[in-house]
mmCIF file of C-alpha atoms in Angstrom:
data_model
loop_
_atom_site.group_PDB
_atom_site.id
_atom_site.type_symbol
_atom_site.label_atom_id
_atom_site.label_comp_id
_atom_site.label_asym_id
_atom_site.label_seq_id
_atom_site.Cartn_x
_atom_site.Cartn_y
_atom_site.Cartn_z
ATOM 1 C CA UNK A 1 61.975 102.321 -17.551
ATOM 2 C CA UNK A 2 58.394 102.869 -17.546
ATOM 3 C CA UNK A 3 56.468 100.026 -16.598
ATOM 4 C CA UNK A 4 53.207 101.023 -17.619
ATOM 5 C CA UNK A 5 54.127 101.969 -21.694
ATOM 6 C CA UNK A 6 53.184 100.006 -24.556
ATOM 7 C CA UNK A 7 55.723 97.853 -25.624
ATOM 8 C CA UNK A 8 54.520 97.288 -29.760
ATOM 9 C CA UNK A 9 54.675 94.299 -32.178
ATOM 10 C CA UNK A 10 55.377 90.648 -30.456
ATOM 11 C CA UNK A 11 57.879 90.007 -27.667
ATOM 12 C CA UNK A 12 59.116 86.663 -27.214
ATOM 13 C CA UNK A 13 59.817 85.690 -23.858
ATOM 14 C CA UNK A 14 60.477 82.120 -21.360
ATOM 15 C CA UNK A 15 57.974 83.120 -18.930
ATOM 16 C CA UNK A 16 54.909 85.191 -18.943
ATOM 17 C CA UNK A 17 52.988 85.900 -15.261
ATOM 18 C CA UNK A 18 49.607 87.415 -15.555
ATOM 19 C CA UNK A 19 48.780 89.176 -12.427
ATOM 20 C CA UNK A 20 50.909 91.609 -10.490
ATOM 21 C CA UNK A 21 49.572 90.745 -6.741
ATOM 22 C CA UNK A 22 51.784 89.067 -3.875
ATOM 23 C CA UNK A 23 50.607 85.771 -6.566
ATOM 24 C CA UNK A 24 52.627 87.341 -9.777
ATOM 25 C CA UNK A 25 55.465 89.325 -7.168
ATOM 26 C CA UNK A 26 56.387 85.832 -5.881
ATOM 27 C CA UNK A 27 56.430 83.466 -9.039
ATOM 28 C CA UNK A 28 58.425 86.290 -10.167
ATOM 29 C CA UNK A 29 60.696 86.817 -7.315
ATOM 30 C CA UNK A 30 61.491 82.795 -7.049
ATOM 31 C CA UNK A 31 61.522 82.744 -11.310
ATOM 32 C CA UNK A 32 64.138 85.017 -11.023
ATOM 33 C CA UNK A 33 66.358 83.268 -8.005
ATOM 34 C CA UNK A 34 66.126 80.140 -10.181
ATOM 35 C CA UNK A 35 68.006 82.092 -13.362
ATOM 36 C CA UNK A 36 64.920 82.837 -15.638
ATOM 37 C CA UNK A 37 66.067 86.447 -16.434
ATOM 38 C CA UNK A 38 63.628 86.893 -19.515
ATOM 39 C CA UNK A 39 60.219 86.941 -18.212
ATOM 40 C CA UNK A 40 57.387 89.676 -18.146
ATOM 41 C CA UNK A 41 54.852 90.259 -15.598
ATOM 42 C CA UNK A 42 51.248 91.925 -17.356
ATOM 43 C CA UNK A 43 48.307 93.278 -15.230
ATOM 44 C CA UNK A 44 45.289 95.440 -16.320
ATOM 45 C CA UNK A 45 45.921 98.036 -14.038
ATOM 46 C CA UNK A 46 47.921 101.121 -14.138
ATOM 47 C CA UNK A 47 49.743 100.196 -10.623
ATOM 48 C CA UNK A 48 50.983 96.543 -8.993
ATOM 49 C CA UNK A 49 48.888 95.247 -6.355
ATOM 50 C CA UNK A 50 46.054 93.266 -7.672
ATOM 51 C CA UNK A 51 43.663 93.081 -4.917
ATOM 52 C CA UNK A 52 45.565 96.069 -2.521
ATOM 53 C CA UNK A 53 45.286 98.020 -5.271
ATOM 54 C CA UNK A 54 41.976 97.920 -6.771
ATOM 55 C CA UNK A 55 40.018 97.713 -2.761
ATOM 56 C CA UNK A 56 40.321 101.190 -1.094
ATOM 57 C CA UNK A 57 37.320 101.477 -0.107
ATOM 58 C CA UNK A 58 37.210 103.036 3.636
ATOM 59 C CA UNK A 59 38.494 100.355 5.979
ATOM 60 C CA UNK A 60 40.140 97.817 4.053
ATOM 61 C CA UNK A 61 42.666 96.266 5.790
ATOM 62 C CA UNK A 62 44.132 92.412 6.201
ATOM 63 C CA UNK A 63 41.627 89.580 7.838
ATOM 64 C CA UNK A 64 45.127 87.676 8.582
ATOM 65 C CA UNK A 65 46.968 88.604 11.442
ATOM 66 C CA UNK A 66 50.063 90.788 10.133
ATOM 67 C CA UNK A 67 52.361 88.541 10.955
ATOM 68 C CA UNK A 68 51.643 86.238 8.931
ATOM 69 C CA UNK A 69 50.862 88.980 6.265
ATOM 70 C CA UNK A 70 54.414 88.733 4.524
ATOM 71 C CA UNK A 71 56.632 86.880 1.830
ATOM 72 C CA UNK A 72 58.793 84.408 3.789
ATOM 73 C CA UNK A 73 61.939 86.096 1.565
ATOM 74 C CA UNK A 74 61.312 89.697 2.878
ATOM 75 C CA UNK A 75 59.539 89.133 6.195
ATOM 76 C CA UNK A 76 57.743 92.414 7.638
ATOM 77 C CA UNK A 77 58.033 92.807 11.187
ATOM 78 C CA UNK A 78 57.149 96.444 11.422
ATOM 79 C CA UNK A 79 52.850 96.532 10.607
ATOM 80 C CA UNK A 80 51.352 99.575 12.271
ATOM 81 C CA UNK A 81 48.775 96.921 13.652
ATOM 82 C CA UNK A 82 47.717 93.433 14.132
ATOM 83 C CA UNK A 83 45.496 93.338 10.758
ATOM 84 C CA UNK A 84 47.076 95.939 8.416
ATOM 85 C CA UNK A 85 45.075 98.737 6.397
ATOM 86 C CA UNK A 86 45.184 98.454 2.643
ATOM 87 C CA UNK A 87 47.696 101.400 2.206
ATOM 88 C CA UNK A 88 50.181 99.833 4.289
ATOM 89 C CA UNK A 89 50.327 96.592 2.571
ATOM 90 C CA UNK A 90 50.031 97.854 -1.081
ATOM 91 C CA UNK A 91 52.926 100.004 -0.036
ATOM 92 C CA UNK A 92 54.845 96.404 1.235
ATOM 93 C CA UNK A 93 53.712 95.541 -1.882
ATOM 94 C CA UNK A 94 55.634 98.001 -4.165
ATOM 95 C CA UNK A 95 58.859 97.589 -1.285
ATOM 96 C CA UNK A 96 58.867 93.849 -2.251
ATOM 97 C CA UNK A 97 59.205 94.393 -6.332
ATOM 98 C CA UNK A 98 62.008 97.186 -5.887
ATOM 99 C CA UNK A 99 64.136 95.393 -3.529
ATOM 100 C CA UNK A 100 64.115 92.003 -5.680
ATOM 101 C CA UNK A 101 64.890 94.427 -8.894
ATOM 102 C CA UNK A 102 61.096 93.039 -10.563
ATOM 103 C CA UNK A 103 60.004 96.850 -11.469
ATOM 104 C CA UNK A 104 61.942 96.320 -15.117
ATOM 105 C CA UNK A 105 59.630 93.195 -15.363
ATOM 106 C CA UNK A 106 56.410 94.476 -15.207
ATOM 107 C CA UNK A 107 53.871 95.924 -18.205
ATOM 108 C CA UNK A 108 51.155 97.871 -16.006
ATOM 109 C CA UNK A 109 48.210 98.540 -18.318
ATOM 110 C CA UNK A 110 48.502 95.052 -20.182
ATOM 111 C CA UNK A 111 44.894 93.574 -20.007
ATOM 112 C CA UNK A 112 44.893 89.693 -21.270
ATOM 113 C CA UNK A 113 42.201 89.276 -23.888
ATOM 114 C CA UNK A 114 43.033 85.777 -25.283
ATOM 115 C CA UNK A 115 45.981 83.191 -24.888
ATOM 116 C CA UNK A 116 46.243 80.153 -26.414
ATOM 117 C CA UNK A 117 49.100 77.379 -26.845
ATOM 118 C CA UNK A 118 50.873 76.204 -30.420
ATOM 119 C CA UNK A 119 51.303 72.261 -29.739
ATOM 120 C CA UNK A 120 53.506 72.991 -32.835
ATOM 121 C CA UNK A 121 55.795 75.277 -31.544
ATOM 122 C CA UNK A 122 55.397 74.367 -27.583
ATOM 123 C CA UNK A 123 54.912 78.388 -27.251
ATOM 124 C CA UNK A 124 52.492 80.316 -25.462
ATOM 125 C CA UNK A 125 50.354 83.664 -26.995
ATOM 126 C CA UNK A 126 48.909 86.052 -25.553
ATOM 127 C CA UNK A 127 47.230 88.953 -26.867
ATOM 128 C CA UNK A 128 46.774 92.010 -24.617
ATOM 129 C CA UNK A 129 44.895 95.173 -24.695
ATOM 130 C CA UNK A 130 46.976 98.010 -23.632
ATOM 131 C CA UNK A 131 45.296 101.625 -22.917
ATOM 132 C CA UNK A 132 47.595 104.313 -24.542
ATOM 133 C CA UNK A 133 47.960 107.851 -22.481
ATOM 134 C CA UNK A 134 45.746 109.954 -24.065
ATOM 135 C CA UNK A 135 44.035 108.108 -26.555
ATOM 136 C CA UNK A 136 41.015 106.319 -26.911
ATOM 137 C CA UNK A 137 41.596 103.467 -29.347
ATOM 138 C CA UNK A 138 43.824 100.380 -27.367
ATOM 139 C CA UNK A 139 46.835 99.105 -28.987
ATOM 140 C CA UNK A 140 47.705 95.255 -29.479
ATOM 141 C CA UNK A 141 50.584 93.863 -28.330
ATOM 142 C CA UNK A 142 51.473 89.966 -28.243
ATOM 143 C CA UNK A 143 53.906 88.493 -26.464
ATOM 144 C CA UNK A 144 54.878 84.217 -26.640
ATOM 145 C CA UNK A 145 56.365 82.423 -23.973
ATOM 146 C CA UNK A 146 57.674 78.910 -23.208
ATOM 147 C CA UNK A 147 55.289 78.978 -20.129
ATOM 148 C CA UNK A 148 52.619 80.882 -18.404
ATOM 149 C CA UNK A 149 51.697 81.141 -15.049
ATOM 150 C CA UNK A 150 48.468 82.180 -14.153
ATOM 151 C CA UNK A 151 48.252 84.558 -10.843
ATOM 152 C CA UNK A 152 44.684 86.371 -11.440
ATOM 153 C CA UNK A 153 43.262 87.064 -8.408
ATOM 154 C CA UNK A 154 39.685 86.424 -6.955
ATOM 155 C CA UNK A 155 39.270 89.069 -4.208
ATOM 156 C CA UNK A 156 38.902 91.942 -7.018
ATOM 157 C CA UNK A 157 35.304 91.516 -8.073
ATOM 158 C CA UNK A 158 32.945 93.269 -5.396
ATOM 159 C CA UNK A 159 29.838 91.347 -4.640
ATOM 160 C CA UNK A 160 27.385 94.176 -3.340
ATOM 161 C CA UNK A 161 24.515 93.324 -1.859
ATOM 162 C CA UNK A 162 21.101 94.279 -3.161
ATOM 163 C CA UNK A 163 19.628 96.818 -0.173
ATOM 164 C CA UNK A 164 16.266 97.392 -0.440
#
């Protein structure tokens, strides 16, 4: 399955995790071991990651010590080095979501533009941009949910300094 294609129309699902970072990867990885089978992970960019994989910027690596760098369900005991490089844990990253089976989960490209809950219905919306291959114009696709969990990073936003 391709993760990052458009899925059209409205998709109705239990849970919906914004954010595909070691935030999303876990709620999804524990969702999952607790029997929610229909939920959806959505980030804005074309690849998992969140932080790992928007920071490549020449020597970007871990400020934690690597061994505590790891899910407690898939522990890493093999880091090239006591404070990782970005490469290394982005690739831990993408290890993590296909041993757990998450990679049918996830729609890469799904940019959250507005979500708001039906005290009606109890359900969720969310209504995402998603860039199509090749094309200029962004398609809308909604999906509901029962619940959403929110897993947006912080560390993705550079704050450069003004050098004069």
């Amino acid at each position: 399955m391709d993760s990052s294609a458009p899925r059209s129309g409205c998709k109705t699902v239990d849970v919906l995790v914004i954010g595909a970072g070691f935030g999303g990867i876990c709620a999804a990885k524990y969702l999952k071991d607790a029997g929610f089978s229909d939920l959806l992970i959505v980030d804005k960019n074309p690849e998992l990651g969140g932080t790992w994989y928007e920071n490549t910027y020449p020597g970007a690596a871990c400020d934690v010590t690597s061994v505590l760098y790891s899910f407690s369900f898939f522990t890493n005991f093999s880091w090239s080095s006591f404070f990782p490089p970005q490469k290394e844990i982005h690739t831990y990253q993408r290890e993590t979501v296909d041993k757990f089976g998450l990679r049918p989960l996830l729609r890469l490209g799904h940019t959250v533009k507005e979500i708001e809950f039906n005290e009606e219905t109890a359900m969720w919306t969310a209504r995402c941009e998603v860039a199509s291959a090749g094309k200029e114009e962004k398609e809308t696709v909604t999906i509901k949910s029962r619940f959403v969990i929110s897993c947006v990073g912080q560390l993705n936003k550079p704050m450069t300094p003004q050098i004069e």
